[in-house]
Coordinates of C-alpha atoms and ligand atoms in Angstrom, one line a residue:
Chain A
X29 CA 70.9 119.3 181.2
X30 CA 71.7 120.7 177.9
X31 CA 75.1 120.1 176.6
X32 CA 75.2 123.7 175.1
X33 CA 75.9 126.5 177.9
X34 CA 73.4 129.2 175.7
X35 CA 70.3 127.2 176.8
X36 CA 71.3 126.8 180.2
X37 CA 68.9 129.1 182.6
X38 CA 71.4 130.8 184.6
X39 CA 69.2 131.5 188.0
X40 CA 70.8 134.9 189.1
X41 CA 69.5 138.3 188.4
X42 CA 71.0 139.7 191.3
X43 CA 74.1 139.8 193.3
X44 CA 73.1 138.4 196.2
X45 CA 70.7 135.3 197.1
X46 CA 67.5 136.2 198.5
X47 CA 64.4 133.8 198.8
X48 CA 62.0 135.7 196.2
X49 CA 59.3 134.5 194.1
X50 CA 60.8 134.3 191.0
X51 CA 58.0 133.3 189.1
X52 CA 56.9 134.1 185.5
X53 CA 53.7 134.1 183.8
X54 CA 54.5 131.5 180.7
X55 CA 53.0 132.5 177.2
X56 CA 51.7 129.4 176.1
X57 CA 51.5 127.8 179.0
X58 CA 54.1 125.2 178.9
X59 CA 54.8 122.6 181.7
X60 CA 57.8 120.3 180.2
X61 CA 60.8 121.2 177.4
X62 CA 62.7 118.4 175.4
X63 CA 66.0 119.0 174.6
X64 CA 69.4 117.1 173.6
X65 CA 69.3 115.5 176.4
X66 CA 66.2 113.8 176.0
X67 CA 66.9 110.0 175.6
X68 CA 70.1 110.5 178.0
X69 CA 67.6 111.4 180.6
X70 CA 65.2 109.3 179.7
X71 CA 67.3 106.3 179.9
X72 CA 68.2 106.9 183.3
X73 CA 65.4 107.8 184.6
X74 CA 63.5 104.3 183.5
X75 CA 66.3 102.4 184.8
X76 CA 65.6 104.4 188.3
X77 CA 62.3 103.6 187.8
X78 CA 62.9 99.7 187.2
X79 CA 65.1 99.3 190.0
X80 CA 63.8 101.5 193.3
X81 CA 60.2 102.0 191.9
X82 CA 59.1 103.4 195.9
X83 CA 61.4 105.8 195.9
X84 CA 60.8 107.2 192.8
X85 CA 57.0 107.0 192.3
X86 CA 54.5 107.3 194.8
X87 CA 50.6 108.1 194.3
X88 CA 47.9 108.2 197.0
X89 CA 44.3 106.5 195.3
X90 CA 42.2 109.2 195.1
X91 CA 44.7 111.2 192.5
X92 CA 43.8 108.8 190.0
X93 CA 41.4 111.0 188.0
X94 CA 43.7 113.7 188.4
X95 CA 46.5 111.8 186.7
X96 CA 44.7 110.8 184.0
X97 CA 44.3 114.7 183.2
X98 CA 48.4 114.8 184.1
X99 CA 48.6 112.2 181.2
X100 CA 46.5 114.0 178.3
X101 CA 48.3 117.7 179.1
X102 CA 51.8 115.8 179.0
X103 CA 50.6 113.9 175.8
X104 CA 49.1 117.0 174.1
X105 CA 51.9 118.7 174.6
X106 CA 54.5 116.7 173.4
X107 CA 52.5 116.3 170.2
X108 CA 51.4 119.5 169.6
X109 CA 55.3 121.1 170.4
X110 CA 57.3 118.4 169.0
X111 CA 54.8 116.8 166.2
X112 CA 58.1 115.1 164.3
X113 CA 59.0 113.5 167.3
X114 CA 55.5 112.9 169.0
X115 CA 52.1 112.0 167.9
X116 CA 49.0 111.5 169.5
X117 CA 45.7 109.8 167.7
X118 CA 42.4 109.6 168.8
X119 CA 39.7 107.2 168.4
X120 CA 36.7 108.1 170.8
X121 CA 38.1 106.8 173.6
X122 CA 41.1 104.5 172.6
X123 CA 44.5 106.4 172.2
X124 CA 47.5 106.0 170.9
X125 CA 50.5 107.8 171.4
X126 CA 53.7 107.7 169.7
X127 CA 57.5 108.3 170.8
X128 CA 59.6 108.8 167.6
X129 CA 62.3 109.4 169.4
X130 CA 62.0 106.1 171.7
X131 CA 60.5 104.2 168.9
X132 CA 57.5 103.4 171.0
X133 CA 53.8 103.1 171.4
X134 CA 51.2 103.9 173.7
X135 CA 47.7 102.5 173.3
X136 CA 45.3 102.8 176.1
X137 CA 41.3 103.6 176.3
X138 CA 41.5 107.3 178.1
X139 CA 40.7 107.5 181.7
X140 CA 40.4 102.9 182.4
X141 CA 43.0 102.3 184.5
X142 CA 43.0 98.7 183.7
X143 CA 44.2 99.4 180.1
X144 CA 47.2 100.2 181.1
X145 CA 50.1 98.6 183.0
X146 CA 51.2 101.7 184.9
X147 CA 49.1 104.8 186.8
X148 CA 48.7 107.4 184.4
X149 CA 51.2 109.9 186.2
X150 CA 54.1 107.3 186.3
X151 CA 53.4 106.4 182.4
X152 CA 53.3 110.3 181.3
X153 CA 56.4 110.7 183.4
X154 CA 58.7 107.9 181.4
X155 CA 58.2 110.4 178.0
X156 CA 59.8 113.4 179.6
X157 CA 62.9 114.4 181.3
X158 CA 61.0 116.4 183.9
X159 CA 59.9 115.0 187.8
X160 CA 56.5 115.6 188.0
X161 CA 54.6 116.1 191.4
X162 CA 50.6 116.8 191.9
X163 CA 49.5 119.0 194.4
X164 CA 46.1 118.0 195.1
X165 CA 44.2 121.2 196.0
X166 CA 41.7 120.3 199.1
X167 CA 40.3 122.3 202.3
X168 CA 42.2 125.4 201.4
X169 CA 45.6 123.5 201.4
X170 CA 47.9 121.8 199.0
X171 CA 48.7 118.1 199.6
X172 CA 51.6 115.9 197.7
X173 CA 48.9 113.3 195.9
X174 CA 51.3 111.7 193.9
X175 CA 54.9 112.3 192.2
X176 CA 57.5 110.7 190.0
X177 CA 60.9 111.5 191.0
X178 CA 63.7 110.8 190.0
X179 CA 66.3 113.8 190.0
X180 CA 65.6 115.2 193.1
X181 CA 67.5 118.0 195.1
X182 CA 68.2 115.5 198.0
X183 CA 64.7 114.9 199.3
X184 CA 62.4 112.1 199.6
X185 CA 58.8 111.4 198.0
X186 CA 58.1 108.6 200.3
X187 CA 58.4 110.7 203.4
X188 CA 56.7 113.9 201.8
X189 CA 54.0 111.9 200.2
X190 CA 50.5 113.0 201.9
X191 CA 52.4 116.0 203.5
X192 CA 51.2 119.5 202.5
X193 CA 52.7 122.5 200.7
X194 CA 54.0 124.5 204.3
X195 CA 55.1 121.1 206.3
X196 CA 57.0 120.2 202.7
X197 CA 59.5 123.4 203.1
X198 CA 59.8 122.9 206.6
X199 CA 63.1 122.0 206.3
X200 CA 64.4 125.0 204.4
X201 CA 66.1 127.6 206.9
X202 CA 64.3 131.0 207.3
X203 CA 62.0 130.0 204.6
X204 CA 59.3 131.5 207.1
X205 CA 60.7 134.4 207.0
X206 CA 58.6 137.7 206.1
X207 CA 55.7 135.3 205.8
X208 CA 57.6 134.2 202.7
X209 CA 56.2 130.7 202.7
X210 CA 52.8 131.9 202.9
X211 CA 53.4 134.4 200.4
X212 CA 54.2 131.6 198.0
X213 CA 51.2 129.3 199.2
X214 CA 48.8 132.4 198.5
X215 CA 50.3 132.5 195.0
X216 CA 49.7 129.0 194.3
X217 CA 46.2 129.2 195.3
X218 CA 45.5 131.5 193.2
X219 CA 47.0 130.5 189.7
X220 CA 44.1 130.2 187.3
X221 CA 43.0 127.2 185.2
X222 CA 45.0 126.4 182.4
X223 CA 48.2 129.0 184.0
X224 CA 51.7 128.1 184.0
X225 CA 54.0 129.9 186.4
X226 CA 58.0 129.1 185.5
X227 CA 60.2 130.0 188.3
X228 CA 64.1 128.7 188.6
X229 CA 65.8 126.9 192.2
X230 CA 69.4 126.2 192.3
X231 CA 72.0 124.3 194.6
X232 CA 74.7 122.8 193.7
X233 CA 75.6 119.4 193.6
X234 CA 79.4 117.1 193.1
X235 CA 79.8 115.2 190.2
X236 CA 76.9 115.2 187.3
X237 CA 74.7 113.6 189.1
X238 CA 71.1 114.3 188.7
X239 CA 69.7 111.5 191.0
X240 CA 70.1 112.7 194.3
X241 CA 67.9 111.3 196.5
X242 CA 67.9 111.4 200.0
X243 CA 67.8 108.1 200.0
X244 CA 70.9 107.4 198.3
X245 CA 72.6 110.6 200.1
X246 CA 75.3 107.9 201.9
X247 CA 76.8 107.3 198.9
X248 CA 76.9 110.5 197.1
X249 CA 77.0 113.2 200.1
X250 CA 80.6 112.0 201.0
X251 CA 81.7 113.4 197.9
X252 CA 81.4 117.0 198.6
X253 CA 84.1 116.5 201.1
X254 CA 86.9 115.6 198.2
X255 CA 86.3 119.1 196.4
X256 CA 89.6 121.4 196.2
X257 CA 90.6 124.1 194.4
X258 CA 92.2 122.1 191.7
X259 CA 89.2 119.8 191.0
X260 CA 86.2 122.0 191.8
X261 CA 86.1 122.7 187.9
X262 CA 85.3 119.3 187.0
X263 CA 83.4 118.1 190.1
X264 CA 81.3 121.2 191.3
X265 CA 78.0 121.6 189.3
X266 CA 75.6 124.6 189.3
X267 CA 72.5 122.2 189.6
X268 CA 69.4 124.8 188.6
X269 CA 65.9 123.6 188.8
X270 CA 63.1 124.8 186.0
X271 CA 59.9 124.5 187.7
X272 CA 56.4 125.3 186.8
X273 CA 53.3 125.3 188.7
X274 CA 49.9 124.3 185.8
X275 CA 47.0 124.2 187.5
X276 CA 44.8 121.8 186.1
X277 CA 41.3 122.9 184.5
X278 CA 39.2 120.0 185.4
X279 CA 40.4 118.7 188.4
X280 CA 41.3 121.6 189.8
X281 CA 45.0 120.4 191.0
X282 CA 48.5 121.6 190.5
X283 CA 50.8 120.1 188.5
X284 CA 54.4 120.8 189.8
X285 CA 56.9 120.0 187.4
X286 CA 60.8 120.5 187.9
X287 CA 63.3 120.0 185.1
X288 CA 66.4 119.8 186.2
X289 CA 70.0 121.2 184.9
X290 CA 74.0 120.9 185.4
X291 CA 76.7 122.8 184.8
X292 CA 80.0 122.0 185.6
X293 CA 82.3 125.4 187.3
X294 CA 84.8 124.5 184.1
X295 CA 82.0 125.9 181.7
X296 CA 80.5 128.5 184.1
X297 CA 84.0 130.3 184.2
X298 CA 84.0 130.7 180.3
X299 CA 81.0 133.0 180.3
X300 CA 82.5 136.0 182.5
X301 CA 79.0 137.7 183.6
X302 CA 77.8 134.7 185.1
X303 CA 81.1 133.5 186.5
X304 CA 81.1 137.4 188.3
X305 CA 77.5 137.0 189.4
X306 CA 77.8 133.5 190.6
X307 CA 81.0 134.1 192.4
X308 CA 79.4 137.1 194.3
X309 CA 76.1 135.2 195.4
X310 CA 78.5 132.1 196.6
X311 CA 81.2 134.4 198.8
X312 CA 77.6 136.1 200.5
X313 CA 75.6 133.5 200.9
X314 CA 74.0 133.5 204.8
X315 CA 75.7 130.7 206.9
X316 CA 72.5 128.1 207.2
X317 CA 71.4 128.1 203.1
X318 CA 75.0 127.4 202.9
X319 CA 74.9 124.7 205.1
X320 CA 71.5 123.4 204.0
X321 CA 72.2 123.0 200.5
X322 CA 75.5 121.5 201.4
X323 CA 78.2 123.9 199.8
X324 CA 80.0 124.7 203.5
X325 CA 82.0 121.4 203.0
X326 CA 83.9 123.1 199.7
X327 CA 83.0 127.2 199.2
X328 CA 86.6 127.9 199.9
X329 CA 87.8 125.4 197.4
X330 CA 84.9 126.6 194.7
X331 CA 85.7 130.4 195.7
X332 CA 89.4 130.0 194.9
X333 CA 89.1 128.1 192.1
X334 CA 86.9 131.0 190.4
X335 CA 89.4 133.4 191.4
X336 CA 91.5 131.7 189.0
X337 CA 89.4 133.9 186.3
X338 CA 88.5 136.6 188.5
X339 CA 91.7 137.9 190.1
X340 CA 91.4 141.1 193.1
X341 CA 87.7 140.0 192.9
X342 CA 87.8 138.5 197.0
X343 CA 89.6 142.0 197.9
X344 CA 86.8 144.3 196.0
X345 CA 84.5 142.3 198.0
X346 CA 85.6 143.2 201.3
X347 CA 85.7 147.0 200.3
X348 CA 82.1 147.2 199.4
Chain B
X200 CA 68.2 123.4 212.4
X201 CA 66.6 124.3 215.9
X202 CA 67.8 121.8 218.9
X203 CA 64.6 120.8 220.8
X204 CA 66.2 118.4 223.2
X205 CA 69.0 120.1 224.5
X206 CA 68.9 121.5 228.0
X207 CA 67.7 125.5 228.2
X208 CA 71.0 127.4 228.9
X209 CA 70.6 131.2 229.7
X210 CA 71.5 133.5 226.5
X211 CA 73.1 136.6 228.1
X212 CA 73.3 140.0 226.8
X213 CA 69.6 140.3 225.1
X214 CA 66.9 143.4 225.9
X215 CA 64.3 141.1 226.6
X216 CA 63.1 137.2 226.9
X217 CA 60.1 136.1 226.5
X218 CA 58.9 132.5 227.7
X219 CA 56.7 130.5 226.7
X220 CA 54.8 127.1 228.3
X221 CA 52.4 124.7 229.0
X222 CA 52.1 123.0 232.6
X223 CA 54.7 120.2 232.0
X224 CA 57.6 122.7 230.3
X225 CA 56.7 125.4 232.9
X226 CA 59.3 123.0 235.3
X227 CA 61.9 122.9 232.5
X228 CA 61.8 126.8 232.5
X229 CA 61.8 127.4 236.0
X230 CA 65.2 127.7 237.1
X231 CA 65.3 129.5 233.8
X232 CA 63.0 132.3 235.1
X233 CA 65.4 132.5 238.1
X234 CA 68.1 133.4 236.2
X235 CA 66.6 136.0 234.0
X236 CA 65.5 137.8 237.3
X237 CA 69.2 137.6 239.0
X238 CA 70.8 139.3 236.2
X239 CA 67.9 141.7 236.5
X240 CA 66.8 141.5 232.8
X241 CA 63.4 142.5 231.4
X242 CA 61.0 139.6 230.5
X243 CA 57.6 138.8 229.9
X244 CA 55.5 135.8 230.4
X245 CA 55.9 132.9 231.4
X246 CA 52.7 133.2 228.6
X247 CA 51.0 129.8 230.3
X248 CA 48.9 127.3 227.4
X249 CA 46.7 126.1 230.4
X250 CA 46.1 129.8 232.2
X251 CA 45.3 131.6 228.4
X252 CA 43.2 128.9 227.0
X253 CA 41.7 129.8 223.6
X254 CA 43.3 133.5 223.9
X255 CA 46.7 131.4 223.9
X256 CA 47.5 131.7 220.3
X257 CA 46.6 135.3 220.1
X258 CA 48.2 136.5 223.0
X259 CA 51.8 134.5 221.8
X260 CA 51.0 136.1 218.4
X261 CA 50.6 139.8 219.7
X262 CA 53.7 139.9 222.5
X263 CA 55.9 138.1 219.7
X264 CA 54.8 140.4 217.1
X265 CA 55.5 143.5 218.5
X266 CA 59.4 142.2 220.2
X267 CA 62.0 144.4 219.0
X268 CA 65.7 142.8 217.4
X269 CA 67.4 141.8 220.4
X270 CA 64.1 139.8 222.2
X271 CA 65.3 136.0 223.1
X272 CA 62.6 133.4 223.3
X273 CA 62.3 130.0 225.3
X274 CA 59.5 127.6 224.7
X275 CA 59.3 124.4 226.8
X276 CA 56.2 121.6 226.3
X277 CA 54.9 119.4 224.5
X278 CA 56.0 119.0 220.8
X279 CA 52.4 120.5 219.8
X280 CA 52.7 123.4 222.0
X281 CA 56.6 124.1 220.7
X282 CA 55.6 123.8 217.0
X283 CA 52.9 126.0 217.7
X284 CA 54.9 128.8 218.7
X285 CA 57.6 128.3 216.7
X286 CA 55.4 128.8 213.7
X287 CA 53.9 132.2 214.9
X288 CA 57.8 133.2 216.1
X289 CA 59.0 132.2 212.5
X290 CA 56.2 134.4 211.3
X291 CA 56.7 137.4 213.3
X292 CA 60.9 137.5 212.2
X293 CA 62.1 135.6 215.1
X294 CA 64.8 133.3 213.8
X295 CA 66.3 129.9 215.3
X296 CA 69.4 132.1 216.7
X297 CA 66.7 133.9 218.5
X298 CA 65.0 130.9 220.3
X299 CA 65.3 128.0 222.4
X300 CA 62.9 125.4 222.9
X301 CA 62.7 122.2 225.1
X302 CA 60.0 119.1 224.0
X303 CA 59.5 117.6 227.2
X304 CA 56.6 114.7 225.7
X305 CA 56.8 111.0 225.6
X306 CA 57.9 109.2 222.6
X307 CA 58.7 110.1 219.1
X308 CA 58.6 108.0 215.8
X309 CA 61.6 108.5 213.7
X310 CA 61.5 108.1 210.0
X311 CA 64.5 106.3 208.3
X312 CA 65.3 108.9 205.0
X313 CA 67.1 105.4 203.5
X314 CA 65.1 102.4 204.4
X315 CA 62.3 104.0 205.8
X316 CA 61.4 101.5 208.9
X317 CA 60.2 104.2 211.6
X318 CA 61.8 103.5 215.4
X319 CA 60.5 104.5 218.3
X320 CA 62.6 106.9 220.5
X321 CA 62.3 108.7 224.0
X322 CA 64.8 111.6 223.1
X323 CA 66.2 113.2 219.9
X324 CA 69.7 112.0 220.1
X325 CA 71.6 110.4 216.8
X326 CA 70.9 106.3 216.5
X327 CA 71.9 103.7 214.6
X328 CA 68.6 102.3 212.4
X329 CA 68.1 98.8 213.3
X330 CA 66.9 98.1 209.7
X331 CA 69.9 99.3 207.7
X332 CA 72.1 100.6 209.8
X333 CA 72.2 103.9 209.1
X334 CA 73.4 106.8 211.5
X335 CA 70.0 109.1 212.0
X336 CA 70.1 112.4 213.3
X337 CA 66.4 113.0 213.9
X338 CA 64.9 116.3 212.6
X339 CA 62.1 118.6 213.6
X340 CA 60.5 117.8 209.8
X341 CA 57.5 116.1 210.8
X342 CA 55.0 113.9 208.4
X343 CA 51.4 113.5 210.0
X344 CA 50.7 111.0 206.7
X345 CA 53.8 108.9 208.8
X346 CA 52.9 110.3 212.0
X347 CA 57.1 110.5 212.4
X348 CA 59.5 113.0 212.0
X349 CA 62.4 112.5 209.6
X350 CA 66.1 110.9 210.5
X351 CA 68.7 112.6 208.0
X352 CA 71.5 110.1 207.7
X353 CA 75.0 111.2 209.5
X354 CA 77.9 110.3 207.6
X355 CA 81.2 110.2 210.0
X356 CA 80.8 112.8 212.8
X357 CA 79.0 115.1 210.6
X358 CA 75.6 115.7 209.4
X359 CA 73.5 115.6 206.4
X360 CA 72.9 119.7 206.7
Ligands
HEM493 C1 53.7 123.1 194.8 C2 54.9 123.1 194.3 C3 56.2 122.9 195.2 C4 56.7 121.7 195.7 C5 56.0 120.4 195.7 C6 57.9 122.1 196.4 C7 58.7 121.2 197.1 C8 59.9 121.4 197.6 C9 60.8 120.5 198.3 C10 60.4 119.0 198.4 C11 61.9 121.1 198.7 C12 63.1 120.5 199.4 C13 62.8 120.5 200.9 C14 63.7 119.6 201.7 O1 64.9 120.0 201.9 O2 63.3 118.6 202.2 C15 61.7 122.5 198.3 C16 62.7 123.5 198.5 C17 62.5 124.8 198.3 N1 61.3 125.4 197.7 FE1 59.7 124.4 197.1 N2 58.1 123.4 196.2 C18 57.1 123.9 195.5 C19 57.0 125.3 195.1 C20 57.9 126.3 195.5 C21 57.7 127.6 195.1 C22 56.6 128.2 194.2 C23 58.7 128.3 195.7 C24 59.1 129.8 195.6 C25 58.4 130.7 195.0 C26 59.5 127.4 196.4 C27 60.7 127.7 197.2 C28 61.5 126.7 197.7 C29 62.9 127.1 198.2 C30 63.5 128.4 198.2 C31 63.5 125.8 198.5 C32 64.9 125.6 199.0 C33 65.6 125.2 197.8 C34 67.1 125.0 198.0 O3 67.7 125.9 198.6 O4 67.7 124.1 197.3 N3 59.0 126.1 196.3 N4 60.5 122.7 197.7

């Protein structure tokens, strides 16, 4: 999350929440940002790491070789984007790779496993903010080959590891739709070598939490049931997701990678276009995304509270 | 989410059912059938897994893609035979308000979503995870890599969704 409100990427373009592909063409083809958040993130994210490795890293063997191509793209990228902060020197085959901002070093001989301590994926994921998942592309189908999560929208890689791309949105109400799931597979399938497709998810979530695993969801789910009017400010968080979809030129794979974003309602409501916008896809949202992405427990309370800056707004509502 | 193991109740008030079986669930929809023709409602089927054979898929496909708002389906039988038609129904605009289904097979492996020790159970009611502890309401999100389907924890009397 970025502590300034102008870089965060407000997900609405409409007034009303449809399931759409959202996606954009990115020109270069990024697949990961740093921002101010960087060693924030980064700090939480290792200690996740340290302390409930299975449920934030999971890899099935034969994505080795595809991680290892994860690994170069995330440390090409950092250099060649941020070269004060990172570096990355080659010496035939020996490389090393250097976080300014963490003070640290990297040296490894590209694609031997044994010189390092860590699977490629899970040592390129602990130098960015975003989770990163690979979609191994096999029989016509996408399979979850490997991931590192740690901020997750309140699923779990253990149980979706191995699963494939349809089966992994199963759970997502009327996601099948209009063929929209398919729709979205067929896109995937066809993103070209070297693409990168940026599209943005959103939910919400209490608190400024970014790790919300399923796991864990005991502990933080029973929050969303103290939300009121006069706290939803401080507790309620627009939680938007930047994804992008890189597919992977040698291996052929798809790199998924989601970077993740909060914003509590007490900011929102200082920027009034968004605060209308946001207001109006939260009072018409359909009954079961509500209830999937956990926001039944406190609309009321979040609705009011926005009315605070948006008064007759509820009454124009019912008259359109 | 869809409720697979609750009892088939008639939905009143629709322009047309459609049902859907294989050998086992064509018992479950029985009385079913009984009531749709007392009220004196149109329907078609029961569309039979065992009678169709390899035209099955096509057939549920074709008389589910051409329903018009207002059609009601019921699917009893195995899990394989409900997901089945679930998937074409999803895909032809049917919706989980439009449905109900009855899984009327053997056992089911339940996946804990905190501890992730995977139980054994005959029905699809909420249980208490031996390993942890955790209240499970099991799910219809299935994992063939875990051959189980996923337990979302249940805090109090309410559920994860
Ligand atoms: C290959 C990359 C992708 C992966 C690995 C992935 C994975 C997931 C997962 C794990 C969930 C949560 C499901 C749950 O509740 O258990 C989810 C939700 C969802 N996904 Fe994807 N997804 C991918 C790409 C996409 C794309 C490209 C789209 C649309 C164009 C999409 C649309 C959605 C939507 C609408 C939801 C519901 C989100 C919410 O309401 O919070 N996904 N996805």
């Amino acid at each position: 999350m970025s502590s300034s409100i102008h870089e965060f990427p407000f997900p609405f373009e409409e007034n009303e929440y449809r399931y759409k592909n959202n996606s954009v063409l990115l020109d270069p083809p990024r697949s990961i940002t740093v921002d101010d958040r960087y060693e924030e993130e980064l700090d939480l994210k290792r200690r996740l790491l340290v302390n409930h490795h299975d449920r934030c890293y999971q890899s099935l063997s034969h994505s080795l070789e595809a991680q290892w191509e994860v690994l170069r793209l995330i440390f090409y990228e950092l250099a060649q984007y941020n070269p004060e902060d990172f570096q990355l020197k080659r010496h035939g085959n020996e490389w090393i790779f250097q976080n300014h901002r963490l003070q640290e070093e990297e040296r490894f001989i590209f694609r031997d496993t044994g010189s390092i301590e860590l699977e490629p994926l899970d040592l390129a994921g602990r130098h960015v903010q975003e989770d990163l998942i690979l979609m191994g592309d096999r029989h016509g189908d996408l399979f979850l080959d490997a991931g590192q999560l740690c901020f997750p929208s309140n699923w779990s890689l253990v149980f979706t590891l191995g699963m494939d791309f349809k089966s992994i949105h199963d759970p997502v109400p009327g996601i099948q739709q209009h063929h929209f799931i398919n729709k979205v597979h067929r896109f995937i399938k066809r993103i070209q070598p070297g693409q990168s497709w940026e599209r943005k998810n959103w939910s919400i979530t209490i608190g400024p939490k970014l790790d919300t695993h399923l796991e864990t969801y005991a502990e933080w789910g029973k929050l969303r049931d103290q939300v009121t009017e006069d706290n939803a400010g401080d507790k309620v968080h627009l939680r938007v997701e930047v994804q992008r979809l890189y597919r992977l030129p040698v291996n052929n794979d798809v790199l998924f990678t989601i970077h993740t974003y909060l914003l509590p309602l007490v900011k929102l409501v200082t920027h009034p276009a968004w605060l209308r916008q946001f207001y109006q896809n939260i009072i018409s949202l359909d009954q079961d995304i509500a209830d999937y992405k956990g926001i039944s427990h406190y609309q009321e309370a979040m609705l009011a509270y926005m009315e605070r800056w948006l008064p007759g707004e509820r009454n124009s509502q019912h008259d359109r | 989410m869809i409720d697979e193991h609750q009892d088939l109740t008639l939905s009143t008030g629709k322009q047309n059912y459609v049902l859907v079986a294989d050998q086992q669930g064509l018992r479950v929809l029985a009385p079913l059938l009984e009531a749709i023709r007392d009220i004196g409602s149109p329907y078609e089927g029961p569309l039979l897994e065992e009678e169709l054979q390899d035209r099955f898929d096509h057939v549920v496909d074709s008389i589910l893609g051409r329903q018009k708002v207002g059609s009601y389906l019921y699917v009893a039988g195995s899990r394989r035979l409900v997901q089945k038609v679930c998937r074409i129904a999803y895909a032809s605009g049917f919706t989980d308000g439009d449905m109900q289904v009855k899984v009327t097979d053997g056992s089911f492996r339940i996946f804990c979503s905190r501890c992730y020790m995977i139980t054994e159970r005959v029905d699809f009611s909420v249980f208490i995870c031996d390993s942890c502890g955790l209240k499970l309401e099991p799910s219809t999100h299935y994992s063939r890599y875990h051959d189980a389907y996923l337990g979302y924890p249940v805090l109090g009397g309410d559920s994860h969704a």
